Amino acid sequence: MIKTVKDVALAGKRVIMRVDFNVPMKDGVVQDDTRIMAALPTIKYILEQKPRSLVLMSHLGDPKKDVKKAAEKAEKAGKTWTEADAEKFINGKNRMKPVAEYLEKKLGSKVVFASDALGQKSAIDALPEGGVMMLENTRFHKEETSKDAAERDVMAKELATYGDIFVNDAFGTAHRDHASTASIAKFMPVESVGGFLMEKEVKYLEPMLKDPPKPMVAIIGGAKVSSKIAVLESLLKNASALVIGGGMAYTFLKVQGYKVGRSLVEDDFADVAKKLLADAKAKGVEVILPVDHVGAAEYSADSAPVAIDGIDIPDNLMALDVGPKTVELYKKAIGSAKSIVWNGPVGVFEFENFSKGTATVAQLVAEATGRGAMTVVGGGDSVAAVNKCGLVSKMSHVSTGGGASLEFLEGKTLPGISILAQK
């Protein structure tokens, strides 16, 4: 297990902390404060220990890429895009100042905003005892995300002068080898530690990978086999059953000889799908694929749902959700599980007509938690589904990091975690 803020003496120390305040913004207003609220317990704990100062750093979008996309969108719409438009866009979407002001309200104490992430050493030294500073978006500096380690180190070295202790509580960026998430740890005078959010993520995700309570059921959905094959292969080692849903299920059905109509299929991954099914059979792991479907003629929220009572999908239809017989198979597998990891929806849940399968999975996983199973919902769309169903509090753990939780479950080393001291 990683060391945390509770394992180091913070009194009188200068603390620099990486948070994940990459929150949705509109016209300079925070739209969703989930990530800010998730970091508050660690921030408050650090301040209670009477540090000399606390400096917070985060990225907020990616200014260069975000502006490029916005400019292309404007040009497609026949609008002229000027430098003034770019500046207005950045001010509304990528500046940390509104986030610092929002945090100040939630914290109930002053948060000084620094208009740049670099060149702040004297301003930090001038902070009052226990003062808090929020740096400007780290991604305004190309060194932050540079592929060149020496370039990243230049920025990381300067950031390291802002503190005696580095705390990483930004699990959502732990899979990124950036100056403020990983490189900084090389230059800190004292060992680097995790915050409470990072600790919780590791506490729940690590057992799923290494030694989960058995039987363990992995529910893996989403559109593409290509993005989830590594996590399927990794979880196969400990799973009793693999539930494969979403768009990627139809590649698996097709390689078994079933008709998939106009459903999403990745023919390039046919051999990969065949191999996974063979490996699962050899290991005695049950693979649960859809046995009936809810289909439509077109991929649209307005499409009329069509019940398909069987595995084969008619040529004129595409499957967009699972049917009632498949849900019964899910109930049986989830009902006996002692641990469950869920990543990805089993249908197009953002379309109301095709959301029932995913909503039912959320309910079943919540019920399993209630009877004592360890349940982890990892990343992105499955988290959005649990939020939509109002069941976040009914899960053992809902991960804050989409890409990070996926890479963790794939068994990859996450740079933002590997640099932290171990107990």
PDB file of N, CA and C in Angstrom, residues 243-281:
ATOM      1  N   VAL A 243     -18.854 -10.848 -17.838  1.00  0.00           N
ATOM      2  CA  VAL A 243     -20.050 -10.376 -18.532  1.00  0.00           C
ATOM      3  C   VAL A 243     -19.575  -9.373 -19.579  1.00  0.00           C
ATOM      4  N   ILE A 244     -19.793  -9.684 -20.849  1.00  0.00           N
ATOM      5  CA  ILE A 244     -19.364  -8.788 -21.929  1.00  0.00           C
ATOM      6  C   ILE A 244     -20.606  -8.187 -22.572  1.00  0.00           C
ATOM      7  N   GLY A 245     -20.718  -6.856 -22.481  1.00  0.00           N
ATOM      8  CA  GLY A 245     -21.895  -6.173 -23.021  1.00  0.00           C
ATOM      9  C   GLY A 245     -21.505  -4.982 -23.869  1.00  0.00           C
ATOM     10  N   GLY A 246     -22.486  -4.186 -24.248  1.00  0.00           N
ATOM     11  CA  GLY A 246     -22.224  -3.003 -25.068  1.00  0.00           C
ATOM     12  C   GLY A 246     -21.902  -3.383 -26.498  1.00  0.00           C
ATOM     13  N   GLY A 247     -21.449  -2.395 -27.269  1.00  0.00           N
ATOM     14  CA  GLY A 247     -21.156  -2.614 -28.690  1.00  0.00           C
ATOM     15  C   GLY A 247     -20.143  -3.708 -28.941  1.00  0.00           C
ATOM     16  N   MET A 248     -19.194  -3.877 -28.004  1.00  0.00           N
ATOM     17  CA  MET A 248     -18.136  -4.864 -28.251  1.00  0.00           C
ATOM     18  C   MET A 248     -18.636  -6.307 -28.191  1.00  0.00           C
ATOM     19  N   ALA A 249     -19.798  -6.528 -27.583  1.00  0.00           N
ATOM     20  CA  ALA A 249     -20.338  -7.898 -27.480  1.00  0.00           C
ATOM     21  C   ALA A 249     -20.597  -8.509 -28.856  1.00  0.00           C
ATOM     22  N   TYR A 250     -20.898  -7.655 -29.854  1.00  0.00           N
ATOM     23  CA  TYR A 250     -21.315  -8.182 -31.164  1.00  0.00           C
ATOM     24  C   TYR A 250     -20.145  -8.722 -31.973  1.00  0.00           C
ATOM     25  N   THR A 251     -18.921  -8.253 -31.673  1.00  0.00           N
ATOM     26  CA  THR A 251     -17.733  -8.855 -32.296  1.00  0.00           C
ATOM     27  C   THR A 251     -17.590 -10.283 -31.789  1.00  0.00           C
ATOM     28  N   PHE A 252     -17.807 -10.462 -30.464  1.00  0.00           N
ATOM     29  CA  PHE A 252     -17.719 -11.812 -29.868  1.00  0.00           C
ATOM     30  C   PHE A 252     -18.820 -12.739 -30.404  1.00  0.00           C
ATOM     31  N   LEU A 253     -20.021 -12.203 -30.584  1.00  0.00           N
ATOM     32  CA  LEU A 253     -21.118 -13.027 -31.115  1.00  0.00           C
ATOM     33  C   LEU A 253     -20.841 -13.413 -32.571  1.00  0.00           C
ATOM     34  N   LYS A 254     -20.305 -12.473 -33.337  1.00  0.00           N
ATOM     35  CA  LYS A 254     -20.037 -12.742 -34.756  1.00  0.00           C
ATOM     36  C   LYS A 254     -19.003 -13.855 -34.934  1.00  0.00           C
ATOM     37  N   VAL A 255     -17.936 -13.844 -34.098  1.00  0.00           N
ATOM     38  CA  VAL A 255     -16.900 -14.879 -34.255  1.00  0.00           C
ATOM     39  C   VAL A 255     -17.411 -16.257 -33.833  1.00  0.00           C
ATOM     40  N   GLN A 256     -18.539 -16.283 -33.103  1.00  0.00           N
ATOM     41  CA  GLN A 256     -19.153 -17.556 -32.731  1.00  0.00           C
ATOM     42  C   GLN A 256     -20.164 -18.032 -33.790  1.00  0.00           C
ATOM     43  N   GLY A 257     -20.283 -17.237 -34.838  1.00  0.00           N
ATOM     44  CA  GLY A 257     -21.146 -17.651 -35.951  1.00  0.00           C
ATOM     45  C   GLY A 257     -22.565 -17.114 -35.915  1.00  0.00           C
ATOM     46  N   TYR A 258     -22.855 -16.210 -34.989  1.00  0.00           N
ATOM     47  CA  TYR A 258     -24.216 -15.637 -34.916  1.00  0.00           C
ATOM     48  C   TYR A 258     -24.349 -14.449 -35.869  1.00  0.00           C
ATOM     49  N   LYS A 259     -25.591 -14.184 -36.270  1.00  0.00           N
ATOM     50  CA  LYS A 259     -25.870 -13.029 -37.131  1.00  0.00           C
ATOM     51  C   LYS A 259     -25.967 -11.786 -36.249  1.00  0.00           C
ATOM     52  N   VAL A 260     -25.295 -10.711 -36.670  1.00  0.00           N
ATOM     53  CA  VAL A 260     -25.298  -9.498 -35.853  1.00  0.00           C
ATOM     54  C   VAL A 260     -25.956  -8.305 -36.552  1.00  0.00           C
ATOM     55  N   GLY A 261     -26.572  -8.548 -37.719  1.00  0.00           N
ATOM     56  CA  GLY A 261     -27.274  -7.471 -38.409  1.00  0.00           C
ATOM     57  C   GLY A 261     -26.368  -6.292 -38.684  1.00  0.00           C
ATOM     58  N   ARG A 262     -26.844  -5.102 -38.334  1.00  0.00           N
ATOM     59  CA  ARG A 262     -26.074  -3.871 -38.571  1.00  0.00           C
ATOM     60  C   ARG A 262     -25.394  -3.377 -37.293  1.00  0.00           C
ATOM     61  N   SER A 263     -25.242  -4.278 -36.326  1.00  0.00           N
ATOM     62  CA  SER A 263     -24.613  -3.912 -35.046  1.00  0.00           C
ATOM     63  C   SER A 263     -23.127  -3.605 -35.237  1.00  0.00           C
ATOM     64  N   LEU A 264     -22.594  -2.846 -34.277  1.00  0.00           N
ATOM     65  CA  LEU A 264     -21.181  -2.465 -34.300  1.00  0.00           C
ATOM     66  C   LEU A 264     -20.299  -3.713 -34.196  1.00  0.00           C
ATOM     67  N   VAL A 265     -19.351  -3.856 -35.119  1.00  0.00           N
ATOM     68  CA  VAL A 265     -18.428  -5.005 -35.111  1.00  0.00           C
ATOM     69  C   VAL A 265     -17.036  -4.506 -35.498  1.00  0.00           C
ATOM     70  N   GLU A 266     -16.019  -5.010 -34.808  1.00  0.00           N
ATOM     71  CA  GLU A 266     -14.628  -4.722 -35.182  1.00  0.00           C
ATOM     72  C   GLU A 266     -14.018  -5.995 -35.765  1.00  0.00           C
ATOM     73  N   ASP A 267     -14.110  -6.122 -37.072  1.00  0.00           N
ATOM     74  CA  ASP A 267     -13.601  -7.333 -37.735  1.00  0.00           C
ATOM     75  C   ASP A 267     -12.102  -7.508 -37.534  1.00  0.00           C
ATOM     76  N   ASP A 268     -11.379  -6.390 -37.370  1.00  0.00           N
ATOM     77  CA  ASP A 268      -9.923  -6.454 -37.152  1.00  0.00           C
ATOM     78  C   ASP A 268      -9.581  -7.186 -35.854  1.00  0.00           C
ATOM     79  N   PHE A 269     -10.563  -7.246 -34.932  1.00  0.00           N
ATOM     80  CA  PHE A 269     -10.319  -7.873 -33.629  1.00  0.00           C
ATOM     81  C   PHE A 269     -10.989  -9.243 -33.491  1.00  0.00           C
ATOM     82  N   ALA A 270     -11.349  -9.837 -34.636  1.00  0.00           N
ATOM     83  CA  ALA A 270     -12.003 -11.147 -34.621  1.00  0.00           C
ATOM     84  C   ALA A 270     -11.103 -12.210 -33.977  1.00  0.00           C
ATOM     85  N   ASP A 271      -9.825 -12.241 -34.377  1.00  0.00           N
ATOM     86  CA  ASP A 271      -8.900 -13.252 -33.834  1.00  0.00           C
ATOM     87  C   ASP A 271      -8.653 -13.043 -32.341  1.00  0.00           C
ATOM     88  N   VAL A 272      -8.595 -11.773 -31.931  1.00  0.00           N
ATOM     89  CA  VAL A 272      -8.400 -11.424 -30.522  1.00  0.00           C
ATOM     90  C   VAL A 272      -9.596 -11.910 -29.699  1.00  0.00           C
ATOM     91  N   ALA A 273     -10.797 -11.694 -30.240  1.00  0.00           N
ATOM     92  CA  ALA A 273     -12.028 -12.127 -29.561  1.00  0.00           C
ATOM     93  C   ALA A 273     -12.066 -13.657 -29.445  1.00  0.00           C
ATOM     94  N   LYS A 274     -11.693 -14.337 -30.514  1.00  0.00           N
ATOM     95  CA  LYS A 274     -11.664 -15.815 -30.510  1.00  0.00           C
ATOM     96  C   LYS A 274     -10.691 -16.327 -29.441  1.00  0.00           C
ATOM     97  N   LYS A 275      -9.520 -15.692 -29.383  1.00  0.00           N
ATOM     98  CA  LYS A 275      -8.499 -16.119 -28.419  1.00  0.00           C
ATOM     99  C   LYS A 275      -8.995 -15.928 -26.980  1.00  0.00           C
ATOM    100  N   LEU A 276      -9.652 -14.796 -26.714  1.00  0.00           N
ATOM    101  CA  LEU A 276     -10.155 -14.541 -25.362  1.00  0.00           C
ATOM    102  C   LEU A 276     -11.185 -15.600 -24.967  1.00  0.00           C
ATOM    103  N   LEU A 277     -12.071 -15.942 -25.890  1.00  0.00           N
ATOM    104  CA  LEU A 277     -13.092 -16.954 -25.603  1.00  0.00           C
ATOM    105  C   LEU A 277     -12.440 -18.319 -25.325  1.00  0.00           C
ATOM    106  N   ALA A 278     -11.386 -18.634 -26.097  1.00  0.00           N
ATOM    107  CA  ALA A 278     -10.668 -19.902 -25.903  1.00  0.00           C
ATOM    108  C   ALA A 278      -9.937 -19.917 -24.560  1.00  0.00           C
ATOM    109  N   ASP A 279      -9.302 -18.783 -24.213  1.00  0.00           N
ATOM    110  CA  ASP A 279      -8.583 -18.682 -22.935  1.00  0.00           C
ATOM    111  C   ASP A 279      -9.544 -18.816 -21.752  1.00  0.00           C
ATOM    112  N   ALA A 280     -10.704 -18.192 -21.881  1.00  0.00           N
ATOM    113  CA  ALA A 280     -11.711 -18.263 -20.813  1.00  0.00           C
ATOM    114  C   ALA A 280     -12.186 -19.704 -20.630  1.00  0.00           C
ATOM    115  N   LYS A 281     -12.408 -20.384 -21.737  1.00  0.00           N
ATOM    116  CA  LYS A 281     -12.859 -21.789 -21.679  1.00  0.00           C
ATOM    117  C   LYS A 281     -11.801 -22.655 -21.002  1.00  0.00           C
TER     118      LYS A 281
END
